[in-house]
Amino acid sequence: MEEAVQPDHPYDVAIIGGGPAGLTAGIYAARANLRTLMIQGASTVSQITITDMIENYPGFPEGINGFDLVERLRKQAVQFGLETLSEDTSSLEPGRWGDHPAWRIIAGGKTIEALSVILATGASWRRLGVPGEEQFIGRGVSFCATCDGPFYRNREVVVVGGGNTAIQEALFLTHFADKVTVVHRRDRLRATGILQDRAFANGKIAFAWNSVVREILGKETVEAVRLRDVKTGEEREIPTEGVFLFVGLIPNTDLVHDLADREPDGAVRVDRAMRTSAPGIFACGDCTVTPLRQVITACGDGAVAANSAQLYVEDIKGTAY
């Protein structure tokens, strides 16, 4: 489908973000006959697109690749009339369209007017903030096992983290690496039971418990990591050629930092209808305050946000049922 061109009247809904939350919002908004535009970042991708296998999304008992799932959602949304624009959004500010309050979006030098906005900008991987991390990104430090795992065939790598993503990616890396050491600051994992069982049963996976990374070492590329035991303070180095970081997410919400209420970590506060504190701005998925960041919850959030946006637009147009 060709990219959207700004019409001579505003969009009913502009969705910023092209992951599962944004695409589900697009399906529901377009299906409700709202003129809907989804602005997906030109230089960013949804976290789920780099996930090798999703096996807990209902209806796919054999599992599905993250990229394939997003493409299915995209195809379905476009069939209902969703328009798309691949540009990075640089600003969002209040405006008016005639008698109606509206929002003005700048994306890739284009100005888009919309009566409502659904923020579905997701989150980015948190950094460790240790020496060597920034220096070796792309030269041994990675945030995507699916992308970079094949480069570490028959080598030793480290995975930092103890949640679902960390353990899932560690298991994926065993298809290539000879040894995968999971570094976790606690003495037990927080990943779901089935993933823990698989990790503990995999002979290629070792664990560095109660440990944090103090420094990533190397010359041209990563050669080792220095770990510190959080209980004893003892430090040690372990050799590795790759360090994969999965230590949490930071919501991508700078776009609304002066528009909508946020938590200290940046997550946008929403009510049960996905309304933010800014009238006409709704939010869904990983960029919001949520107890669970999963594809299924992001999609549910997106559906609710689209329904709330529909009711809001119909109300300001005077067409509410």
mmCIF file of C-alpha atoms in Angstrom:
data_model
loop_
_atom_site.group_PDB
_atom_site.id
_atom_site.type_symbol
_atom_site.label_atom_id
_atom_site.label_comp_id
_atom_site.label_asym_id
_atom_site.label_seq_id
_atom_site.Cartn_x
_atom_site.Cartn_y
_atom_site.Cartn_z
ATOM 1 C CA MET A 1 0.000 0.000 0.000
ATOM 2 C CA GLU A 2 1.291 3.477 -0.836
ATOM 3 C CA GLU A 3 2.096 5.717 2.063
ATOM 4 C CA ALA A 4 -0.518 8.166 3.184
ATOM 5 C CA VAL A 5 -0.709 11.751 2.001
ATOM 6 C CA GLN A 6 -2.164 14.317 4.386
ATOM 7 C CA PRO A 7 -5.794 14.938 3.342
ATOM 8 C CA ASP A 8 -7.539 18.300 3.267
ATOM 9 C CA HIS A 9 -9.198 17.424 6.577
ATOM 10 C CA PRO A 10 -7.727 15.879 9.701
ATOM 11 C CA TYR A 11 -7.423 12.211 10.438
ATOM 12 C CA ASP A 12 -9.816 10.958 13.063
ATOM 13 C CA VAL A 13 -7.048 8.929 14.675
ATOM 14 C CA ALA A 14 -3.281 9.050 14.360
ATOM 15 C CA ILE A 15 -1.443 6.076 15.843
ATOM 16 C CA ILE A 16 2.220 6.596 16.661
ATOM 17 C CA GLY A 17 3.986 3.238 16.695
ATOM 18 C CA GLY A 18 3.760 0.099 14.577
ATOM 19 C CA GLY A 19 4.003 -2.811 16.998
ATOM 20 C CA PRO A 20 1.224 -5.171 18.125
ATOM 21 C CA ALA A 21 -0.486 -2.469 20.238
ATOM 22 C CA GLY A 22 -0.476 0.105 17.447
ATOM 23 C CA LEU A 23 -1.528 -2.359 14.766
ATOM 24 C CA THR A 24 -4.391 -3.716 16.852
ATOM 25 C CA ALA A 25 -5.526 -0.146 17.476
ATOM 26 C CA GLY A 26 -5.314 0.339 13.714
ATOM 27 C CA ILE A 27 -7.484 -2.685 13.048
ATOM 28 C CA TYR A 28 -10.180 -1.526 15.460
ATOM 29 C CA ALA A 29 -10.107 2.141 14.458
ATOM 30 C CA ALA A 30 -10.124 1.509 10.706
ATOM 31 C CA ARG A 31 -12.826 -1.131 11.064
ATOM 32 C CA ALA A 32 -14.949 1.504 12.867
ATOM 33 C CA ASN A 33 -14.720 3.628 9.686
ATOM 34 C CA LEU A 34 -12.456 6.181 11.325
ATOM 35 C CA ARG A 35 -9.914 7.792 9.003
ATOM 36 C CA THR A 36 -6.820 6.339 10.608
ATOM 37 C CA LEU A 37 -3.115 6.861 10.031
ATOM 38 C CA MET A 38 -0.386 4.772 11.636
ATOM 39 C CA ILE A 39 3.025 6.469 11.804
ATOM 40 C CA GLN A 40 5.671 3.793 12.216
ATOM 41 C CA GLY A 41 9.242 4.815 12.958
ATOM 42 C CA ALA A 42 11.581 4.747 9.984
ATOM 43 C CA SER A 43 14.620 4.071 12.167
ATOM 44 C CA THR A 44 13.057 1.912 14.900
ATOM 45 C CA VAL A 45 11.367 -1.476 14.982
ATOM 46 C CA SER A 46 8.992 -3.118 17.417
ATOM 47 C CA GLN A 47 10.743 -5.285 20.006
ATOM 48 C CA ILE A 48 8.560 -8.220 19.031
ATOM 49 C CA THR A 49 9.830 -8.294 15.437
ATOM 50 C CA ILE A 50 13.228 -9.510 16.651
ATOM 51 C CA THR A 51 11.772 -12.293 18.797
ATOM 52 C CA ASP A 52 12.558 -15.717 17.389
ATOM 53 C CA MET A 53 9.486 -17.529 18.681
ATOM 54 C CA ILE A 54 6.281 -16.549 20.484
ATOM 55 C CA GLU A 55 4.630 -19.634 21.925
ATOM 56 C CA ASN A 56 2.124 -18.122 24.362
ATOM 57 C CA TYR A 57 0.017 -16.092 21.920
ATOM 58 C CA PRO A 58 -3.444 -17.708 21.756
ATOM 59 C CA GLY A 59 -4.306 -19.542 18.558
ATOM 60 C CA PHE A 60 -0.753 -20.499 17.590
ATOM 61 C CA PRO A 61 -0.058 -23.796 19.399
ATOM 62 C CA GLU A 62 3.105 -24.364 17.363
ATOM 63 C CA GLY A 63 4.329 -20.827 18.070
ATOM 64 C CA ILE A 64 4.965 -18.015 15.614
ATOM 65 C CA ASN A 65 7.937 -15.827 14.743
ATOM 66 C CA GLY A 66 7.581 -12.261 16.016
ATOM 67 C CA PHE A 67 8.150 -10.686 12.601
ATOM 68 C CA ASP A 68 5.548 -12.974 11.012
ATOM 69 C CA LEU A 69 2.957 -12.097 13.653
ATOM 70 C CA VAL A 70 3.457 -8.370 13.107
ATOM 71 C CA GLU A 71 3.164 -8.805 9.345
ATOM 72 C CA ARG A 72 -0.129 -10.661 9.777
ATOM 73 C CA LEU A 73 -1.441 -7.861 11.970
ATOM 74 C CA ARG A 74 -0.279 -5.263 9.457
ATOM 75 C CA LYS A 75 -1.964 -7.025 6.529
ATOM 76 C CA GLN A 76 -5.212 -7.310 8.463
ATOM 77 C CA ALA A 77 -5.162 -3.623 9.450
ATOM 78 C CA VAL A 78 -4.486 -2.444 5.901
ATOM 79 C CA GLN A 79 -7.376 -4.564 4.628
ATOM 80 C CA PHE A 80 -9.694 -2.508 6.832
ATOM 81 C CA GLY A 81 -8.331 0.749 5.394
ATOM 82 C CA LEU A 82 -5.505 1.711 7.745
ATOM 83 C CA GLU A 83 -3.121 4.200 6.127
ATOM 84 C CA THR A 84 0.566 4.080 7.012
ATOM 85 C CA LEU A 85 3.513 6.431 7.043
ATOM 86 C CA SER A 86 7.110 5.326 7.704
ATOM 87 C CA GLU A 87 8.690 8.344 9.352
ATOM 88 C CA ASP A 88 10.111 9.168 12.758
ATOM 89 C CA THR A 89 7.795 11.405 14.767
ATOM 90 C CA SER A 90 9.655 14.443 16.089
ATOM 91 C CA SER A 91 6.922 16.445 17.800
ATOM 92 C CA LEU A 92 3.356 16.381 19.025
ATOM 93 C CA GLU A 93 1.519 19.519 20.065
ATOM 94 C CA PRO A 94 -2.068 20.687 20.574
ATOM 95 C CA GLY A 95 -3.864 22.561 17.842
ATOM 96 C CA ARG A 96 -7.314 23.112 16.378
ATOM 97 C CA TRP A 97 -9.170 22.190 13.238
ATOM 98 C CA GLY A 98 -12.048 24.583 12.841
ATOM 99 C CA ASP A 99 -14.160 24.303 15.967
ATOM 100 C CA HIS A 100 -12.561 21.017 17.019
ATOM 101 C CA PRO A 101 -9.545 20.485 19.253
ATOM 102 C CA ALA A 102 -6.897 18.588 17.351
ATOM 103 C CA TRP A 103 -3.272 17.444 17.526
ATOM 104 C CA ARG A 104 -0.443 18.457 15.226
ATOM 105 C CA ILE A 105 2.194 15.835 14.535
ATOM 106 C CA ILE A 106 5.500 16.423 12.771
ATOM 107 C CA ALA A 107 6.937 13.247 11.242
ATOM 108 C CA GLY A 108 9.781 13.261 8.769
ATOM 109 C CA GLY A 109 9.135 16.899 7.876
ATOM 110 C CA LYS A 110 5.452 16.201 7.232
ATOM 111 C CA THR A 111 2.690 17.853 9.259
ATOM 112 C CA ILE A 112 -0.250 15.636 10.182
ATOM 113 C CA GLU A 113 -3.435 16.882 11.844
ATOM 114 C CA ALA A 114 -5.543 14.454 13.848
ATOM 115 C CA LEU A 115 -8.512 14.756 16.173
ATOM 116 C CA SER A 116 -7.093 12.060 18.446
ATOM 117 C CA VAL A 117 -3.757 10.344 18.992
ATOM 118 C CA ILE A 118 -2.962 6.836 20.171
ATOM 119 C CA LEU A 119 0.552 6.530 21.551
ATOM 120 C CA ALA A 120 1.925 3.033 20.921
ATOM 121 C CA THR A 121 5.626 3.809 20.953
ATOM 122 C CA GLY A 122 6.751 0.783 22.955
ATOM 123 C CA ALA A 123 9.955 0.663 24.958
ATOM 124 C CA SER A 124 13.705 0.327 24.445
ATOM 125 C CA TRP A 125 16.184 -1.953 26.158
ATOM 126 C CA ARG A 126 17.726 -0.574 29.326
ATOM 127 C CA ARG A 127 21.507 -0.182 29.362
ATOM 128 C CA LEU A 128 23.824 -1.374 32.116
ATOM 129 C CA GLY A 129 25.797 1.859 32.204
ATOM 130 C CA VAL A 130 29.147 0.101 32.695
ATOM 131 C CA PRO A 131 32.529 0.734 31.045
ATOM 132 C CA GLY A 132 32.806 -0.910 27.643
ATOM 133 C CA GLU A 133 29.063 -1.159 27.002
ATOM 134 C CA GLU A 134 28.710 1.707 24.542
ATOM 135 C CA GLN A 135 32.157 1.093 23.080
ATOM 136 C CA PHE A 136 31.356 -2.463 22.028
ATOM 137 C CA ILE A 137 27.763 -2.117 20.797
ATOM 138 C CA GLY A 138 27.829 -3.829 17.414
ATOM 139 C CA ARG A 139 31.213 -5.360 18.235
ATOM 140 C CA GLY A 140 30.140 -7.933 20.766
ATOM 141 C CA VAL A 141 27.422 -6.151 22.755
ATOM 142 C CA SER A 142 23.937 -6.897 21.447
ATOM 143 C CA PHE A 143 20.282 -6.539 22.426
ATOM 144 C CA CYS A 144 19.021 -9.128 19.916
ATOM 145 C CA ALA A 145 19.950 -12.803 19.965
ATOM 146 C CA THR A 146 17.806 -13.491 16.910
ATOM 147 C CA CYS A 147 19.713 -10.867 14.934
ATOM 148 C CA ASP A 148 23.238 -11.649 16.075
ATOM 149 C CA GLY A 149 23.202 -15.216 17.379
ATOM 150 C CA PRO A 150 24.510 -16.800 14.147
ATOM 151 C CA PHE A 151 27.719 -14.746 14.474
ATOM 152 C CA TYR A 152 28.624 -16.692 17.614
ATOM 153 C CA ARG A 153 28.657 -20.226 16.270
ATOM 154 C CA ASN A 154 30.957 -22.440 18.374
ATOM 155 C CA ARG A 155 31.821 -19.540 20.701
ATOM 156 C CA GLU A 156 31.111 -18.566 24.289
ATOM 157 C CA VAL A 157 28.602 -15.804 25.064
ATOM 158 C CA VAL A 158 27.015 -14.135 28.075
ATOM 159 C CA VAL A 159 23.358 -13.240 28.598
ATOM 160 C CA VAL A 160 22.586 -10.648 31.280
ATOM 161 C CA GLY A 161 19.150 -10.872 32.865
ATOM 162 C CA GLY A 162 16.802 -13.354 34.492
ATOM 163 C CA GLY A 163 13.376 -12.667 32.994
ATOM 164 C CA ASN A 164 11.437 -14.343 30.221
ATOM 165 C CA THR A 165 13.227 -12.554 27.408
ATOM 166 C CA ALA A 166 16.698 -13.227 28.791
ATOM 167 C CA ILE A 167 16.070 -16.952 29.226
ATOM 168 C CA GLN A 168 14.230 -17.315 25.928
ATOM 169 C CA GLU A 169 17.124 -15.641 24.126
ATOM 170 C CA ALA A 170 19.678 -17.727 26.037
ATOM 171 C CA LEU A 171 17.915 -20.869 24.841
ATOM 172 C CA PHE A 172 17.953 -19.558 21.272
ATOM 173 C CA LEU A 173 21.691 -18.837 21.503
ATOM 174 C CA THR A 174 22.406 -22.487 22.348
ATOM 175 C CA HIS A 175 21.642 -23.289 18.709
ATOM 176 C CA PHE A 176 24.902 -21.542 17.841
ATOM 177 C CA ALA A 177 27.172 -20.972 20.848
ATOM 178 C CA ASP A 178 29.132 -23.682 22.632
ATOM 179 C CA LYS A 179 28.384 -22.126 26.003
ATOM 180 C CA VAL A 180 25.892 -19.520 27.240
ATOM 181 C CA THR A 181 26.449 -18.046 30.698
ATOM 182 C CA VAL A 182 23.404 -16.348 32.209
ATOM 183 C CA VAL A 183 24.439 -13.559 34.589
ATOM 184 C CA HIS A 184 21.729 -12.680 37.109
ATOM 185 C CA ARG A 185 21.860 -10.445 40.168
ATOM 186 C CA ARG A 186 19.714 -12.809 42.231
ATOM 187 C CA ASP A 187 19.956 -16.483 43.192
ATOM 188 C CA ARG A 188 16.899 -17.501 41.194
ATOM 189 C CA LEU A 189 15.271 -16.580 37.901
ATOM 190 C CA ARG A 190 12.023 -14.662 37.481
ATOM 191 C CA ALA A 191 11.266 -16.256 34.086
ATOM 192 C CA THR A 192 8.196 -18.483 33.805
ATOM 193 C CA GLY A 193 8.517 -22.072 34.979
ATOM 194 C CA ILE A 194 8.596 -23.733 31.578
ATOM 195 C CA LEU A 195 11.464 -21.527 30.423
ATOM 196 C CA GLN A 196 13.374 -22.178 33.637
ATOM 197 C CA ASP A 197 12.929 -25.930 33.219
ATOM 198 C CA ARG A 198 14.285 -25.767 29.681
ATOM 199 C CA ALA A 199 17.247 -23.629 30.694
ATOM 200 C CA PHE A 200 18.235 -25.835 33.645
ATOM 201 C CA ALA A 201 17.986 -28.932 31.446
ATOM 202 C CA ASN A 202 20.179 -27.449 28.703
ATOM 203 C CA GLY A 203 23.790 -28.558 29.067
ATOM 204 C CA LYS A 204 25.078 -25.518 27.184
ATOM 205 C CA ILE A 205 23.679 -23.026 29.715
ATOM 206 C CA ALA A 206 25.616 -22.083 32.857
ATOM 207 C CA PHE A 207 24.602 -19.577 35.535
ATOM 208 C CA ALA A 208 26.503 -16.842 37.348
ATOM 209 C CA TRP A 209 24.179 -16.228 40.306
ATOM 210 C CA ASN A 210 24.188 -13.129 42.527
ATOM 211 C CA SER A 211 26.367 -11.402 39.975
ATOM 212 C CA VAL A 212 26.406 -8.106 38.122
ATOM 213 C CA VAL A 213 28.536 -6.927 35.221
ATOM 214 C CA ARG A 214 31.108 -4.367 36.302
ATOM 215 C CA GLU A 215 32.900 -3.927 32.983
ATOM 216 C CA ILE A 216 32.936 -5.278 29.439
ATOM 217 C CA LEU A 217 36.501 -5.903 28.328
ATOM 218 C CA GLY A 218 38.259 -6.184 25.001
ATOM 219 C CA LYS A 219 40.388 -4.496 22.377
ATOM 220 C CA GLU A 220 38.674 -4.350 18.982
ATOM 221 C CA THR A 221 35.825 -6.627 20.062
ATOM 222 C CA VAL A 222 34.501 -8.100 23.312
ATOM 223 C CA GLU A 223 36.873 -10.546 24.969
ATOM 224 C CA ALA A 224 35.590 -10.880 28.550
ATOM 225 C CA VAL A 225 33.307 -9.469 31.225
ATOM 226 C CA ARG A 226 34.216 -8.564 34.780
ATOM 227 C CA LEU A 227 31.586 -9.694 37.276
ATOM 228 C CA ARG A 228 31.032 -8.746 40.900
ATOM 229 C CA ASP A 229 29.347 -10.997 43.423
ATOM 230 C CA VAL A 230 26.659 -8.830 45.063
ATOM 231 C CA LYS A 231 26.943 -10.748 48.355
ATOM 232 C CA THR A 232 30.711 -11.094 48.806
ATOM 233 C CA GLY A 233 31.954 -8.242 46.648
ATOM 234 C CA GLU A 234 34.408 -10.623 44.986
ATOM 235 C CA GLU A 235 35.203 -9.857 41.351
ATOM 236 C CA ARG A 236 36.159 -12.222 38.573
ATOM 237 C CA GLU A 237 36.512 -12.245 34.818
ATOM 238 C CA ILE A 238 34.977 -14.748 32.469
ATOM 239 C CA PRO A 239 35.928 -14.996 28.785
ATOM 240 C CA THR A 240 33.234 -14.281 26.233
ATOM 241 C CA GLU A 241 32.968 -12.996 22.694
ATOM 242 C CA GLY A 242 29.388 -11.760 22.974
ATOM 243 C CA VAL A 243 27.320 -10.020 25.642
ATOM 244 C CA PHE A 244 23.547 -9.993 25.197
ATOM 245 C CA LEU A 245 21.695 -7.544 27.442
ATOM 246 C CA PHE A 246 18.109 -8.088 28.604
ATOM 247 C CA VAL A 247 17.816 -6.103 31.844
ATOM 248 C CA GLY A 248 14.511 -4.326 31.447
ATOM 249 C CA LEU A 249 12.801 -1.766 29.274
ATOM 250 C CA ILE A 250 12.539 2.024 29.211
ATOM 251 C CA PRO A 251 9.212 3.353 27.816
ATOM 252 C CA ASN A 252 9.596 5.535 24.716
ATOM 253 C CA THR A 253 7.512 8.484 25.869
ATOM 254 C CA ASP A 254 9.636 11.608 25.438
ATOM 255 C CA LEU A 255 7.108 12.725 22.817
ATOM 256 C CA VAL A 256 4.541 13.449 25.549
ATOM 257 C CA HIS A 257 6.850 14.432 28.405
ATOM 258 C CA ASP A 258 5.148 17.833 28.763
ATOM 259 C CA LEU A 259 1.682 16.719 27.663
ATOM 260 C CA ALA A 260 0.663 13.662 29.694
ATOM 261 C CA ASP A 261 1.347 12.427 33.207
ATOM 262 C CA ARG A 262 4.120 9.845 33.456
ATOM 263 C CA GLU A 263 5.731 7.655 36.089
ATOM 264 C CA PRO A 264 9.340 8.320 37.163
ATOM 265 C CA ASP A 265 10.502 5.605 34.740
ATOM 266 C CA GLY A 266 8.727 7.399 31.880
ATOM 267 C CA ALA A 267 5.718 5.096 31.532
ATOM 268 C CA VAL A 268 2.556 7.004 30.610
ATOM 269 C CA ARG A 269 -0.242 6.843 33.140
ATOM 270 C CA VAL A 270 -3.533 5.642 31.679
ATOM 271 C CA ASP A 271 -6.927 4.758 33.085
ATOM 272 C CA ARG A 272 -8.789 1.563 32.277
ATOM 273 C CA ALA A 273 -9.996 3.120 28.997
ATOM 274 C CA MET A 274 -6.375 3.856 27.994
ATOM 275 C CA ARG A 275 -6.983 7.593 28.383
ATOM 276 C CA THR A 276 -4.000 9.715 29.360
ATOM 277 C CA SER A 277 -4.250 12.950 31.317
ATOM 278 C CA ALA A 278 -4.272 14.847 27.992
ATOM 279 C CA PRO A 279 -7.762 14.903 26.380
ATOM 280 C CA GLY A 280 -7.602 13.231 22.993
ATOM 281 C CA ILE A 281 -4.381 11.332 23.658
ATOM 282 C CA PHE A 282 -4.648 7.626 24.420
ATOM 283 C CA ALA A 283 -1.815 5.194 25.019
ATOM 284 C CA CYS A 284 -1.358 1.440 24.840
ATOM 285 C CA GLY A 285 1.230 -1.296 25.119
ATOM 286 C CA ASP A 286 4.730 -1.151 26.552
ATOM 287 C CA CYS A 287 4.856 2.649 26.789
ATOM 288 C CA THR A 288 2.173 2.639 29.501
ATOM 289 C CA VAL A 289 2.033 1.738 33.181
ATOM 290 C CA THR A 290 1.257 -1.970 32.970
ATOM 291 C CA PRO A 291 1.841 -4.992 35.219
ATOM 292 C CA LEU A 292 2.632 -7.235 32.239
ATOM 293 C CA ARG A 293 4.438 -6.442 28.987
ATOM 294 C CA GLN A 294 3.359 -9.170 26.583
ATOM 295 C CA VAL A 295 2.027 -9.211 23.025
ATOM 296 C CA ILE A 296 -1.386 -10.330 24.187
ATOM 297 C CA THR A 297 -1.733 -7.468 26.689
ATOM 298 C CA ALA A 298 -0.429 -4.940 24.152
ATOM 299 C CA CYS A 299 -3.075 -6.052 21.662
ATOM 300 C CA GLY A 300 -5.798 -5.799 24.292
ATOM 301 C CA ASP A 301 -4.617 -2.315 25.212
ATOM 302 C CA GLY A 302 -4.666 -1.323 21.538
ATOM 303 C CA ALA A 303 -8.259 -2.459 21.087
ATOM 304 C CA VAL A 304 -9.393 -0.520 24.169
ATOM 305 C CA ALA A 305 -7.478 2.600 23.095
ATOM 306 C CA ALA A 306 -9.069 2.526 19.640
ATOM 307 C CA ASN A 307 -12.547 2.165 21.090
ATOM 308 C CA SER A 308 -11.935 5.065 23.466
ATOM 309 C CA ALA A 309 -10.567 7.188 20.627
ATOM 310 C CA GLN A 310 -13.677 6.404 18.584
ATOM 311 C CA LEU A 311 -15.972 7.538 21.387
ATOM 312 C CA TYR A 312 -13.899 10.698 21.883
ATOM 313 C CA VAL A 313 -13.928 11.613 18.178
ATOM 314 C CA GLU A 314 -17.647 10.957 17.834
ATOM 315 C CA ASP A 315 -18.291 13.127 20.890
ATOM 316 C CA ILE A 316 -16.358 16.159 19.650
ATOM 317 C CA LYS A 317 -17.923 15.794 16.186
ATOM 318 C CA GLY A 318 -21.386 15.587 17.712
ATOM 319 C CA THR A 319 -22.064 12.203 16.148
ATOM 320 C CA ALA A 320 -22.056 10.075 19.313
ATOM 321 C CA TYR A 321 -24.849 7.526 19.448
#
